[in-house]
Short mmCIF file of C-alpha atoms in Angstrom, two decimals:
data_model
loop_
_atom_site.label_atom_id
_atom_site.label_comp_id
_atom_site.label_asym_id
_atom_site.label_seq_id
_atom_site.Cartn_x
_atom_site.Cartn_y
_atom_site.Cartn_z
CA MET A 1 -31.75 -18.27 14.69
CA SER A 2 -31.32 -17.47 11.35
CA GLU A 3 -28.21 -15.80 12.34
CA LEU A 4 -26.77 -19.44 12.79
CA VAL A 5 -26.83 -20.42 8.90
CA GLU A 6 -25.93 -17.48 6.72
CA SER A 7 -27.58 -17.40 3.54
CA ILE A 8 -25.79 -16.71 0.41
CA PRO A 9 -26.81 -15.86 -3.30
CA HIS A 10 -24.35 -16.87 -6.00
CA GLY A 11 -27.07 -16.56 -8.48
CA ARG A 12 -28.96 -20.02 -9.02
CA ILE A 13 -27.18 -21.47 -6.38
CA HIS A 14 -27.33 -20.36 -2.73
CA GLU A 15 -24.52 -21.27 -0.27
CA LEU A 16 -25.66 -22.21 3.17
CA ARG A 17 -22.92 -21.29 5.56
CA LEU A 18 -23.04 -22.86 9.30
CA ALA A 19 -21.94 -19.93 11.44
CA ARG A 20 -21.88 -20.87 14.91
CA PRO A 21 -18.29 -20.12 16.19
CA PRO A 22 -15.79 -21.08 17.11
CA VAL A 23 -16.59 -24.91 15.08
CA ASN A 24 -19.92 -25.13 14.84
CA ALA A 25 -20.90 -27.45 17.11
CA ILE A 26 -24.75 -28.70 16.28
CA ASN A 27 -26.89 -27.88 18.81
CA SER A 28 -30.80 -27.60 18.22
CA GLY A 29 -30.64 -24.13 17.38
CA LEU A 30 -28.12 -24.84 14.29
CA CYS A 31 -30.38 -27.63 13.64
CA ALA A 32 -33.35 -25.83 13.26
CA ALA A 33 -31.59 -22.89 11.57
CA LEU A 34 -30.59 -25.17 8.79
CA ILE A 35 -33.89 -26.63 8.07
CA GLY A 36 -35.50 -23.40 7.80
CA ALA A 37 -32.31 -22.21 5.78
CA ILE A 38 -32.95 -25.17 3.23
CA ASP A 39 -36.43 -24.51 3.02
CA ALA A 40 -36.20 -20.83 2.38
CA ALA A 41 -33.74 -21.00 -0.68
CA VAL A 42 -35.59 -23.17 -2.63
CA GLY A 43 -38.66 -21.35 -1.85
CA ALA A 44 -36.16 -18.56 -3.32
CA GLY A 45 -36.30 -20.34 -6.51
CA ALA A 46 -32.17 -21.81 -6.04
CA GLU A 47 -31.45 -24.78 -8.20
CA GLY A 48 -28.93 -26.06 -6.07
CA LEU A 49 -27.18 -25.45 -2.69
CA VAL A 50 -23.71 -25.62 -1.22
CA LEU A 51 -23.38 -26.26 2.33
CA SER A 52 -20.10 -24.94 3.83
CA GLY A 53 -18.88 -24.35 7.55
CA GLY A 54 -16.23 -22.32 9.52
CA PRO A 55 -12.51 -22.15 8.35
CA LYS A 56 -10.38 -25.40 9.48
CA VAL A 57 -13.61 -27.18 10.68
CA PHE A 58 -16.91 -27.65 8.50
CA SER A 59 -18.47 -28.76 12.33
CA ALA A 60 -17.13 -30.51 14.55
CA GLY A 61 -20.33 -32.20 15.20
CA LEU A 62 -23.07 -32.30 18.46
CA ASP A 63 -22.42 -29.92 21.06
CA VAL A 64 -21.68 -32.22 23.77
CA PRO A 65 -21.17 -29.96 26.58
CA TRP A 66 -24.65 -28.52 26.02
CA LEU A 67 -25.91 -32.14 25.32
CA LEU A 68 -24.90 -32.69 28.74
CA THR A 69 -26.51 -29.77 30.58
CA ILE A 70 -29.45 -31.02 29.48
CA GLN A 71 -29.26 -34.94 29.59
CA ASP A 72 -31.20 -34.49 33.27
CA ASP A 73 -34.32 -33.91 31.20
CA ARG A 74 -35.43 -36.72 28.81
CA GLN A 75 -37.57 -34.53 26.74
CA ALA A 76 -34.90 -31.80 26.12
CA LEU A 77 -32.47 -34.52 25.39
CA HIS A 78 -34.90 -36.18 23.10
CA ASP A 79 -35.99 -33.08 21.27
CA ALA A 80 -31.93 -32.35 20.73
CA TRP A 81 -31.06 -35.71 19.29
CA ASN A 82 -33.83 -35.68 17.49
CA ALA A 83 -33.69 -31.96 16.13
CA PHE A 84 -30.13 -33.08 14.70
CA PHE A 85 -31.91 -36.18 12.84
CA ASN A 86 -34.16 -33.97 11.63
CA ALA A 87 -31.39 -31.93 9.81
CA ALA A 88 -29.43 -34.59 8.54
CA ARG A 89 -33.34 -36.21 6.82
CA ALA A 90 -33.57 -32.17 5.52
CA LEU A 91 -30.25 -32.17 3.76
CA ALA A 92 -31.34 -35.85 2.01
CA ALA A 93 -34.95 -34.72 1.23
CA SER A 94 -33.66 -31.48 -0.67
CA PRO A 95 -35.05 -31.46 -3.81
CA VAL A 96 -32.43 -29.87 -5.21
CA PRO A 97 -28.81 -30.79 -5.28
CA VAL A 98 -26.67 -30.51 -2.43
CA VAL A 99 -22.67 -29.80 -2.35
CA ALA A 100 -20.57 -30.17 0.82
CA ALA A 101 -17.80 -27.34 0.83
CA ILE A 102 -15.53 -29.16 4.02
CA ALA A 103 -12.71 -26.84 4.41
CA GLY A 104 -11.36 -28.52 7.38
CA HIS A 105 -12.03 -30.99 10.34
CA ALA A 106 -15.33 -33.00 10.29
CA PRO A 107 -15.55 -35.48 12.54
CA ALA A 108 -18.68 -36.84 14.12
CA GLY A 109 -22.05 -35.33 13.68
CA GLY A 110 -20.25 -32.57 10.89
CA CYS A 111 -19.49 -36.26 8.97
CA VAL A 112 -22.87 -37.28 9.08
CA LEU A 113 -23.99 -34.09 7.12
CA ALA A 114 -21.81 -33.86 5.00
CA LEU A 115 -22.82 -37.54 3.94
CA CYS A 116 -26.18 -36.65 3.31
CA CYS A 117 -25.39 -34.19 0.69
CA ASP A 118 -24.62 -34.89 -3.00
CA TRP A 119 -21.09 -34.41 -3.22
CA ARG A 120 -17.84 -33.36 -0.64
CA VAL A 121 -15.60 -31.06 -1.50
CA MET A 122 -12.89 -31.33 0.89
CA ALA A 123 -9.82 -29.04 1.60
CA GLU A 124 -6.74 -30.26 1.06
CA GLY A 125 -4.29 -31.09 4.12
CA PRO A 126 -4.30 -32.55 7.38
CA PHE A 127 -8.07 -32.10 8.01
CA THR A 128 -9.96 -34.97 8.82
CA ILE A 129 -13.09 -36.80 8.52
CA GLY A 130 -14.83 -39.85 9.91
CA LEU A 131 -17.83 -41.22 12.89
CA ASN A 132 -15.39 -41.14 15.60
CA GLU A 133 -18.61 -41.64 18.10
CA THR A 134 -17.18 -44.96 19.11
CA GLN A 135 -13.77 -42.82 20.80
CA VAL A 136 -15.99 -40.81 22.64
CA GLY A 137 -18.47 -43.46 24.02
CA ILE A 138 -22.00 -43.12 21.84
CA ALA A 139 -23.54 -45.72 19.81
CA ILE A 140 -23.74 -45.28 16.39
CA PRO A 141 -27.53 -45.58 15.27
CA PRO A 142 -27.95 -47.83 12.65
CA GLY A 143 -29.21 -45.25 9.97
CA ILE A 144 -25.90 -43.53 10.47
CA MET A 145 -23.97 -46.36 9.76
CA GLN A 146 -26.08 -47.11 6.59
CA LEU A 147 -25.01 -43.41 5.31
CA LEU A 148 -21.21 -44.37 6.05
CA GLN A 149 -22.12 -47.91 4.15
CA ARG A 150 -23.47 -46.17 1.42
CA THR A 151 -20.49 -43.93 0.64
CA VAL A 152 -17.27 -46.39 1.23
CA GLY A 153 -18.71 -49.20 1.27
CA PRO A 154 -20.10 -52.43 4.08
CA ARG A 155 -16.52 -53.57 4.87
CA ARG A 156 -14.61 -50.12 4.73
CA ALA A 157 -17.65 -49.02 6.79
CA GLU A 158 -17.53 -51.92 9.39
CA ALA A 159 -13.09 -51.32 9.72
CA MET A 160 -13.59 -47.24 10.45
CA LEU A 161 -16.96 -47.57 12.61
CA VAL A 162 -15.79 -49.99 14.91
CA PRO A 163 -13.00 -48.68 16.06
CA GLY A 164 -14.28 -44.52 15.22
CA GLN A 165 -11.48 -43.85 12.75
CA MET A 166 -10.85 -40.23 11.23
CA VAL A 167 -8.85 -40.50 7.68
CA GLU A 168 -6.89 -37.18 6.60
CA SER A 169 -8.49 -35.29 3.45
CA GLU A 170 -6.16 -37.26 0.98
CA GLN A 171 -7.61 -41.08 2.22
CA ALA A 172 -10.93 -39.69 2.61
CA LEU A 173 -10.24 -39.10 -1.48
CA GLN A 174 -8.82 -42.34 -2.00
CA ILE A 175 -11.89 -44.75 -0.47
CA GLY A 176 -14.62 -42.18 -1.65
CA LEU A 177 -15.79 -40.37 1.58
CA VAL A 178 -15.10 -37.14 -0.19
CA ASP A 179 -15.32 -37.02 -4.15
CA GLU A 180 -12.62 -33.96 -4.66
CA LEU A 181 -10.01 -32.14 -2.79
CA ALA A 182 -9.18 -28.18 -3.30
CA GLY A 183 -6.83 -25.78 -1.45
CA ILE A 184 -8.73 -24.56 1.77
CA ASP A 185 -9.82 -21.27 0.19
CA HIS A 186 -11.27 -23.20 -3.13
CA VAL A 187 -13.75 -25.69 -1.63
CA VAL A 188 -16.60 -23.49 -2.24
CA THR A 189 -16.41 -22.49 -5.68
CA ARG A 190 -14.96 -25.58 -6.62
CA ALA A 191 -18.72 -27.09 -5.12
CA MET A 192 -19.84 -24.26 -6.75
CA ALA A 193 -18.51 -25.72 -10.56
CA ARG A 194 -19.62 -29.20 -9.56
CA LEU A 195 -23.39 -27.65 -9.08
CA ASP A 196 -23.04 -25.98 -12.62
CA LEU A 197 -22.08 -29.17 -14.13
CA LEU A 198 -25.66 -30.79 -12.53
CA LEU A 199 -27.97 -27.69 -13.53
CA ASP A 200 -26.54 -27.27 -17.22
CA LEU A 201 -27.86 -31.05 -17.74
CA PRO A 202 -31.84 -31.07 -18.49
CA ARG A 203 -33.69 -29.88 -15.53
CA GLY A 204 -36.13 -32.77 -15.21
CA PRO A 205 -34.32 -36.08 -15.99
CA MET A 206 -31.20 -35.00 -13.79
CA LEU A 207 -33.98 -34.06 -10.43
CA GLU A 208 -35.44 -37.34 -11.24
CA THR A 209 -32.86 -39.49 -11.78
CA ARG A 210 -31.75 -38.05 -8.59
CA ARG A 211 -34.35 -38.50 -6.74
CA VAL A 212 -34.96 -42.18 -7.22
CA LEU A 213 -30.98 -42.63 -6.20
CA ARG A 214 -31.05 -41.15 -3.43
CA LYS A 215 -34.35 -42.86 -1.63
CA ASP A 216 -32.26 -45.33 0.33
CA LEU A 217 -30.59 -42.39 1.85
CA GLN A 218 -33.46 -41.29 3.31
CA ASP A 219 -35.02 -44.49 4.17
CA ALA A 220 -31.26 -44.72 6.06
CA LEU A 221 -32.49 -41.96 7.70
CA SER A 222 -36.46 -43.06 9.07
CA PRO A 223 -37.17 -43.04 12.17
CA GLU A 224 -37.04 -46.68 12.56
CA ASN A 225 -33.32 -47.34 11.60
CA MET A 226 -32.49 -43.83 13.52
CA GLN A 227 -34.01 -46.04 16.87
CA LEU A 228 -33.95 -42.69 19.08
CA GLY A 229 -35.23 -44.43 21.97
CA GLN A 230 -31.90 -47.13 21.89
CA CYS A 231 -29.73 -44.01 21.12
CA LEU A 232 -30.99 -42.22 24.16
CA GLU A 233 -30.35 -45.22 26.44
CA SER A 234 -27.06 -46.25 25.27
CA TRP A 235 -26.48 -42.28 25.98
CA ARG A 236 -26.78 -42.46 29.42
CA SER A 237 -24.85 -45.80 30.06
CA GLU A 238 -21.99 -45.99 32.38
CA ASP A 239 -19.41 -46.16 30.07
CA THR A 240 -20.95 -43.30 27.80
CA GLN A 241 -21.40 -40.69 30.66
CA LEU A 242 -17.51 -41.25 31.56
CA ALA A 243 -15.70 -41.53 28.12
CA LEU A 244 -18.39 -38.22 27.43
CA ARG A 245 -17.17 -36.64 30.56
CA ALA A 246 -13.77 -37.84 30.15
CA MET A 247 -13.86 -35.69 26.85
CA VAL A 248 -15.09 -32.53 28.16
CA ALA A 249 -12.47 -32.32 30.83
CA ARG A 250 -10.05 -32.58 27.75
CA LEU A 251 -11.33 -30.25 25.54
CA GLY A 252 -11.65 -27.81 28.86
CA LYS A 253 -8.03 -28.00 28.99
CA GLY A 254 -6.92 -27.42 25.47
#
């Protein structure tokens, strides 16, 4: 599974590049590979991580067509969702800073992964980011809601979450959903520059301050807040199934 995430050392910074073409749709294999890549990079001495994705699409989010093929197996569906939540937790709990290099669209699960990073650099242009789950019939777990609230504030998060609003990169910067814009070919470079600023600080105080300030992020992703059981019941509801199958049909025609 390691080939699903490419680990590219850049000195004291390691880039972890999602590598499940064409759009880095998230399945259990990708989640396991990401968790393993984080552990391996930190174990190899990485002082900072860059999470990058594909050109024009950072990650398209959860692999819904795949999830629909396994949904009659309750344990398999449970394990698939839990794998995604565990990948988000691994990013949130990283002992070293992580910067997301978003060279394209980041809907739904792709946005979740980015929200778990310390800093987000997004490509300039007509690329979108956001949690559009309600548009495709998925109810968002409270913990994921808290990630967005933490980043853009409660009122803005509500205005985005209820209709499943996606925003283009310029607006994402204005509302604080991303922290910096760069040319699509320079997002990784800018991500590493941000890490260099952090890594040049006295290491102990920087890491301890970061640890305290990110505790609420980890708390948001706790099992109690993710409410996996309710999430699965919602997934099986009639309106969710109709919306998901309609989405898959649209994808098939694209």
